[in-house]
Coordinates of N, CA and C in Angstrom, one line a residue:
M201 N 6.9 14.0 35.8 CA 5.9 13.2 35.0 C 5.8 11.9 35.6
D202 N 4.6 11.5 35.8 CA 4.3 10.2 36.5 C 4.3 9.0 35.5
D203 N 4.3 7.8 36.0 CA 4.3 6.6 35.1 C 3.1 6.5 34.3
S204 N 1.9 6.9 34.8 CA 0.7 6.8 34.0 C 0.7 7.7 32.8
S205 N 1.3 8.9 32.9 CA 1.4 9.8 31.8 C 2.3 9.2 30.7
I206 N 3.4 8.6 31.1 CA 4.3 7.9 30.1 C 3.6 6.8 29.4
I207 N 2.9 6.0 30.2 CA 2.2 4.8 29.7 C 1.1 5.3 28.7
G208 N 0.4 6.3 29.1 CA -0.7 6.9 28.3 C -0.1 7.4 27.0
S209 N 1.0 8.1 27.0 CA 1.7 8.6 25.8 C 2.1 7.4 24.9
L210 N 2.6 6.4 25.5 CA 3.1 5.2 24.7 C 1.8 4.5 24.0
I211 N 0.7 4.5 24.8 CA -0.5 3.9 24.2 C -1.0 4.7 23.0
I212 N -0.8 6.0 23.1 CA -1.2 6.9 22.0 C -0.3 6.6 20.8
M213 N 1.0 6.4 21.0 CA 1.9 6.2 19.9 C 1.8 4.8 19.2
L214 N 1.4 3.8 20.0 CA 1.4 2.4 19.4 C 0.6 2.2 18.2
P215 N -0.6 2.8 18.1 CA -1.4 2.6 16.8 C -0.7 3.3 15.6
G216 N 0.0 4.4 15.9 CA 0.8 5.0 14.8 C 1.9 4.1 14.3
L217 N 2.6 3.5 15.3 CA 3.7 2.6 14.9 C 3.1 1.4 14.2
A218 N 2.0 0.9 14.6 CA 1.3 -0.3 14.0 C 0.9 0.1 12.6
M219 N 0.6 1.3 12.3 CA 0.3 1.7 10.9 C 1.5 1.8 10.0
I220 N 2.6 2.4 10.6 CA 3.7 2.7 9.8 C 4.6 1.4 9.5
V221 N 4.8 0.6 10.4 CA 5.7 -0.6 10.3 C 5.3 -1.5 9.1
P222 N 4.0 -1.9 9.0 CA 3.7 -2.8 7.8 C 3.9 -2.1 6.5
V223 N 3.6 -0.8 6.4 CA 3.8 -0.1 5.1 C 5.3 0.0 4.8
V224 N 6.1 0.3 5.8 CA 7.6 0.3 5.5 C 8.1 -1.1 5.1
V225 N 7.7 -2.1 5.9 CA 8.1 -3.5 5.5 C 7.7 -3.8 4.1
S226 N 6.5 -3.5 3.8 CA 6.0 -3.8 2.4 C 6.8 -3.1 1.4
A227 N 7.1 -1.8 1.6 CA 7.8 -1.0 0.7 C 9.2 -1.6 0.5
I228 N 9.9 -2.0 1.6 CA 11.2 -2.6 1.5 C 11.1 -3.9 0.7
Y229 N 10.1 -4.7 0.9 CA 10.0 -6.0 0.2 C 9.8 -5.7 -1.3
R230 N 8.9 -4.7 -1.6 CA 8.6 -4.4 -3.0 C 9.9 -3.9 -3.7
R231 N 10.6 -3.1 -3.1 CA 11.9 -2.6 -3.6 C 12.9 -3.7 -3.9
H232 N 13.0 -4.6 -2.9 CA 13.9 -5.7 -3.0 C 13.5 -6.6 -4.1
F233 N 12.2 -6.9 -4.3 CA 11.7 -7.7 -5.3 C 12.1 -7.1 -6.7
R234 N 11.9 -5.8 -6.9 CA 12.1 -5.2 -8.2 C 13.6 -5.1 -8.5
K235 N 14.4 -5.2 -7.5 CA 15.9 -5.1 -7.8 C 16.5 -6.4 -8.1
R236 N 15.8 -7.5 -8.0 CA 16.3 -8.8 -8.3 C 16.8 -8.9 -9.8
D237 N 17.8 -9.7 -10.0 CA 18.3 -9.9 -11.4 C 17.3 -10.6 -12.3
D238 N 16.5 -11.5 -11.7 CA 15.6 -12.3 -12.5 C 14.2 -11.6 -12.6
V239 N 14.1 -10.3 -12.3 CA 12.8 -9.6 -12.4 C 12.7 -8.8 -13.7
I240 N 11.6 -9.0 -14.4 CA 11.5 -8.3 -15.7 C 10.4 -7.3 -15.6
E241 N 10.6 -6.1 -16.1 CA 9.6 -5.1 -16.2 C 8.9 -5.1 -17.5
T242 N 7.6 -5.0 -17.5 CA 6.8 -5.0 -18.8 C 5.5 -4.3 -18.6
K243 N 4.8 -4.2 -19.6 CA 3.4 -3.6 -19.5 C 2.4 -4.7 -19.6
A244 N 1.4 -4.6 -18.8 CA 0.3 -5.6 -18.8 C -1.0 -4.9 -19.1
Y245 N -1.9 -5.5 -19.9 CA -3.2 -5.0 -20.2 C -4.2 -5.4 -19.2
V246 N -5.0 -4.4 -18.7 CA -6.0 -4.7 -17.7 C -7.3 -5.1 -18.5
V247 N -7.5 -6.4 -18.5 CA -8.6 -7.1 -19.2 C -9.9 -6.6 -18.6
K248 N -10.0 -6.7 -17.3 CA -11.3 -6.4 -16.6 C -11.0 -6.2 -15.1
N249 N -11.9 -5.7 -14.4 CA -11.9 -5.7 -12.9 C -12.9 -6.7 -12.4
D250 N -12.5 -7.8 -11.8 CA -13.3 -8.9 -11.5 C -13.9 -8.6 -10.1
W251 N -15.2 -8.6 -10.0 CA -15.9 -8.4 -8.7 C -16.1 -9.8 -8.1
K252 N -15.7 -10.0 -6.9 CA -15.9 -11.4 -6.3 C -17.1 -11.3 -5.3
S253 N -17.9 -12.3 -5.4 CA -19.1 -12.5 -4.6 C -18.8 -12.5 -3.2
G254 N -19.6 -11.8 -2.4 CA -19.3 -11.7 -0.9 C -18.4 -10.6 -0.5
T255 N -17.9 -9.8 -1.5 CA -17.0 -8.7 -1.2 C -17.5 -7.5 -1.9
T256 N -16.9 -6.3 -1.5 CA -17.2 -5.1 -2.2 C -16.0 -4.7 -3.1
N257 N -15.0 -5.6 -3.2 CA -13.8 -5.2 -3.9 C -13.8 -5.7 -5.3
Y258 N -13.0 -5.0 -6.1 CA -12.7 -5.4 -7.5 C -11.2 -5.8 -7.6
Y259 N -11.0 -6.9 -8.3 CA -9.7 -7.5 -8.5 C -9.3 -7.4 -10.0
P260 N -8.2 -6.6 -10.3 CA -7.8 -6.5 -11.7 C -7.4 -7.8 -12.3
V261 N -7.8 -8.1 -13.5 CA -7.3 -9.2 -14.3 C -6.4 -8.6 -15.3
I262 N -5.1 -9.1 -15.3 CA -4.2 -8.5 -16.2 C -3.7 -9.6 -17.2
E263 N -3.2 -9.1 -18.3 CA -2.7 -10.1 -19.3 C -1.4 -9.5 -19.8
F264 N -0.3 -10.3 -19.9 CA 0.9 -9.8 -20.4 C 1.7 -11.0 -21.1
E265 N 2.7 -10.6 -21.9 CA 3.5 -11.5 -22.6 C 4.9 -11.6 -22.0
T266 N 5.4 -12.8 -21.8 CA 6.7 -12.9 -21.2 C 7.8 -12.9 -22.3
E267 N 9.0 -12.8 -21.9 CA 10.1 -12.8 -22.9 C 10.1 -13.9 -23.9
D268 N 9.6 -15.1 -23.5 CA 9.6 -16.2 -24.4 C 8.3 -16.2 -25.4
G269 N 7.5 -15.1 -25.3 CA 6.4 -15.0 -26.2 C 5.1 -15.6 -25.7
K270 N 5.1 -16.2 -24.5 CA 3.9 -16.8 -23.9 C 3.0 -15.7 -23.3
K271 N 1.7 -15.9 -23.5 CA 0.7 -15.0 -22.9 C 0.3 -15.5 -21.5
H272 N 0.2 -14.7 -20.6 CA -0.3 -15.1 -19.2 C -1.4 -14.1 -18.8
Q273 N -2.4 -14.7 -18.1 CA -3.5 -13.9 -17.5 C -3.6 -14.3 -16.1
Y274 N -3.6 -13.2 -15.2 CA -3.8 -13.5 -13.8 C -4.7 -12.5 -13.2
T275 N -5.4 -12.9 -12.1 CA -6.2 -12.1 -11.3 C -5.5 -11.7 -10.1
S276 N -5.4 -10.4 -9.8 CA -4.7 -9.9 -8.6 C -5.3 -10.4 -7.4
K277 N -4.5 -10.6 -6.4 CA -4.9 -11.1 -5.0 C -5.4 -9.9 -4.2
I278 N -5.1 -8.7 -4.7 CA -5.4 -7.5 -3.9 C -6.6 -6.8 -4.6
G279 N -7.7 -6.7 -3.9 CA -8.9 -6.0 -4.4 C -9.1 -4.7 -3.7
T280 N -9.7 -3.8 -4.5 CA -10.0 -2.4 -3.9 C -11.4 -2.0 -4.4
S281 N -11.9 -1.0 -3.7 CA -13.2 -0.4 -4.1 C -13.0 1.1 -3.8
P282 N -13.1 1.8 -4.9 CA -13.3 1.5 -6.3 C -12.1 0.8 -6.9
P283 N -12.2 0.3 -8.1 CA -11.1 -0.4 -8.7 C -9.9 0.5 -8.8
R284 N -8.7 0.0 -8.6 CA -7.5 0.8 -8.6 C -6.9 1.1 -10.0
V285 N -7.3 0.3 -10.9 CA -6.9 0.5 -12.3 C -8.1 0.4 -13.2
R286 N -8.0 1.1 -14.4 CA -9.2 1.1 -15.3 C -9.0 0.0 -16.3
E287 N -10.1 -0.6 -16.6 CA -10.2 -1.7 -17.7 C -9.7 -1.0 -19.0
G288 N -9.0 -1.8 -19.8 CA -8.6 -1.3 -21.1 C -7.4 -0.5 -21.1
T289 N -6.7 -0.4 -20.0 CA -5.5 0.4 -19.9 C -4.3 -0.5 -19.7
Y290 N -3.1 0.0 -19.7 CA -1.9 -0.7 -19.5 C -1.3 -0.3 -18.1
V291 N -0.8 -1.2 -17.4 CA 0.0 -0.9 -16.2 C 1.3 -1.6 -16.2
T292 N 2.3 -0.9 -15.5 CA 3.6 -1.5 -15.4 C 3.6 -2.6 -14.4
I293 N 4.2 -3.8 -14.8 CA 4.3 -4.8 -13.8 C 5.8 -5.3 -13.8
Y294 N 6.1 -6.0 -12.7 CA 7.4 -6.6 -12.5 C 7.1 -8.1 -12.2
Y295 N 7.7 -9.0 -13.0 CA 7.5 -10.4 -12.7 C 8.8 -11.2 -12.7
L296 N 8.8 -12.3 -12.1 CA 9.9 -13.2 -12.0 C 10.0 -14.0 -13.4
R297 N 11.2 -14.0 -14.0 CA 11.4 -14.6 -15.3 C 10.9 -16.0 -15.3
D298 N 11.2 -16.8 -14.3 CA 10.8 -18.2 -14.3 C 9.5 -18.5 -13.7
Q299 N 8.9 -17.5 -13.0 CA 7.6 -17.7 -12.3 C 6.7 -16.4 -12.6
P300 N 6.2 -16.3 -13.8 CA 5.5 -15.1 -14.1 C 4.2 -14.9 -13.3
H301 N 3.8 -15.9 -12.6 CA 2.6 -15.7 -11.7 C 3.0 -14.9 -10.4
R302 N 4.3 -14.8 -10.2 CA 4.8 -13.9 -9.1 C 5.1 -12.5 -9.7
Y303 N 4.2 -11.6 -9.6 CA 4.4 -10.3 -10.1 C 3.9 -9.2 -9.2
Q304 N 4.3 -8.0 -9.5 CA 3.8 -6.9 -8.7 C 3.4 -5.8 -9.7
M305 N 2.3 -5.2 -9.4 CA 1.8 -4.1 -10.3 C 2.3 -2.8 -9.7
K306 N 2.7 -1.9 -10.6 CA 3.1 -0.5 -10.1 C 1.9 0.4 -10.4
T307 N 1.3 0.9 -9.4 CA 0.1 1.8 -9.5 C 0.3 3.0 -8.6
K308 N -0.4 4.0 -9.0 CA -0.4 5.2 -8.1 C -1.1 5.0 -6.8
F309 N -2.1 4.1 -6.9 CA -2.9 3.7 -5.7 C -2.0 3.3 -4.6
T310 N -1.0 2.4 -4.9 CA -0.1 1.9 -3.9 C 0.7 3.0 -3.2
V311 N 1.2 3.9 -4.0 CA 2.0 5.0 -3.5 C 1.1 5.9 -2.6
I312 N 0.0 6.3 -3.1 CA -0.9 7.2 -2.4 C -1.5 6.6 -1.1
F313 N -1.9 5.4 -1.2 CA -2.4 4.7 0.0 C -1.4 4.5 1.0
G314 N -0.2 4.0 0.6 CA 0.9 3.8 1.6 C 1.4 5.1 2.2
S315 N 1.5 6.2 1.4 CA 1.9 7.5 1.9 C 0.9 8.0 2.9
S316 N -0.4 7.9 2.6 CA -1.5 8.4 3.5 C -1.4 7.7 4.8
I317 N -1.2 6.4 4.8 CA -1.1 5.6 6.1 C 0.1 6.1 6.9
V318 N 1.2 6.3 6.3 CA 2.4 6.7 7.0 C 2.2 8.1 7.6
I319 N 1.7 9.0 6.8 CA 1.4 10.4 7.3 C 0.5 10.3 8.5
F320 N -0.6 9.6 8.4 CA -1.6 9.5 9.5 C -0.9 8.9 10.7
G321 N -0.1 7.8 10.5 CA 0.6 7.2 11.6 C 1.6 8.2 12.3
M322 N 2.3 9.0 11.5 CA 3.2 10.0 12.0 C 2.5 11.0 12.9
I323 N 1.3 11.4 12.4 CA 0.5 12.4 13.2 C 0.1 11.8 14.6
I324 N -0.3 10.5 14.6 CA -0.6 9.9 15.8 C 0.6 9.8 16.7
I325 N 1.8 9.5 16.2 CA 3.0 9.4 17.0 C 3.3 10.8 17.5
L326 N 3.2 11.8 16.7 CA 3.4 13.2 17.1 C 2.5 13.6 18.3
M327 N 1.3 13.1 18.2 CA 0.3 13.4 19.3 C 0.8 12.7 20.6
G328 N 1.4 11.5 20.5 CA 1.9 10.8 21.6 C 3.1 11.6 22.2
F329 N 4.0 12.1 21.4 CA 5.1 12.9 21.8 C 4.7 14.1 22.5
I330 N 3.7 14.8 22.0 CA 3.2 16.0 22.6 C 2.6 15.7 24.0
A331 N 1.9 14.6 24.1 CA 1.4 14.2 25.4 C 2.5 13.8 26.3
L332 N 3.6 13.2 25.8 CA 4.7 12.8 26.7 C 5.5 14.1 27.2
I333 N 5.7 15.0 26.3 CA 6.5 16.2 26.7 C 5.6 17.2 27.5
G334 N 4.4 17.5 27.0 CA 3.7 18.6 27.6 C 2.5 18.1 28.5
G335 N 2.3 16.8 28.5 CA 1.2 16.3 29.3 C -0.1 16.3 28.4
A336 N -1.1 15.5 28.9 CA -2.3 15.4 28.2 C -3.1 16.7 28.1
D337 N -2.9 17.6 29.0 CA -3.6 18.9 29.0 C -3.1 19.7 27.7
L338 N -1.8 19.7 27.4 CA -1.3 20.4 26.2 C -1.9 19.7 24.9
L339 N -2.0 18.4 24.9 CA -2.5 17.7 23.7 C -4.0 18.1 23.5
V340 N -4.7 18.1 24.6 CA -6.2 18.5 24.5 C -6.3 19.9 24.0
K341 N -5.5 20.8 24.5 CA -5.6 22.2 24.1 C -5.3 22.3 22.6
I342 N -4.2 21.6 22.1 CA -3.9 21.7 20.7 C -5.0 21.1 19.8
L343 N -5.5 19.9 20.2 CA -6.6 19.3 19.5 C -7.8 20.2 19.4
N344 N -8.2 20.8 20.6 CA -9.4 21.7 20.6 C -9.1 22.9 19.7
S345 N -7.9 23.4 19.7 CA -7.6 24.6 18.8 C -7.7 24.2 17.3
V346 N -7.2 23.0 17.0 CA -7.3 22.6 15.6 C -8.7 22.3 15.1
F347 N -9.5 21.6 15.9 CA -10.8 21.3 15.5 C -11.8 22.4 15.6
S348 N -11.5 23.4 16.4 CA -12.4 24.6 16.5 C -12.3 25.4 15.2
H349 N -11.1 25.4 14.5 CA -11.0 26.1 13.3 C -11.7 25.3 12.1
L350 N -11.9 24.1 12.3 CA -12.6 23.3 11.2 C -14.1 23.4 11.2
E351 N -14.6 23.9 12.2 CA -16.1 24.1 12.3 C -16.6 25.2 11.5

């Protein structure tokens, strides 16, 4: 196997790694945040999905009550299209006891989106390994075989 084949295989793998690493780092951060002693789990009411001018995304506006009885309302910094949560429903959130503006929403969207990116990244890395082990010809044969069945 020549150096150009190895370099080509690594170039194929890099986008896969670039997809997986941020998702894994984010998952580790979210898990660490939720395990903190000063994090409170509660339900928040989705008041509305706020559309911001100049974007195609909707940002959930949530309202919840802290342990001390104070009500808080925040607009998420993460927007999606379509909206990831429905207005008028409740979502689980985790917030810092002394800083309720620092919160995380627990949604199915986060799990599904993150998992999809990791799976797609793993497929790309697998393609790079196939190219590394069997050469580009083997990768092209496999891809042709897969896509010919989809037609």
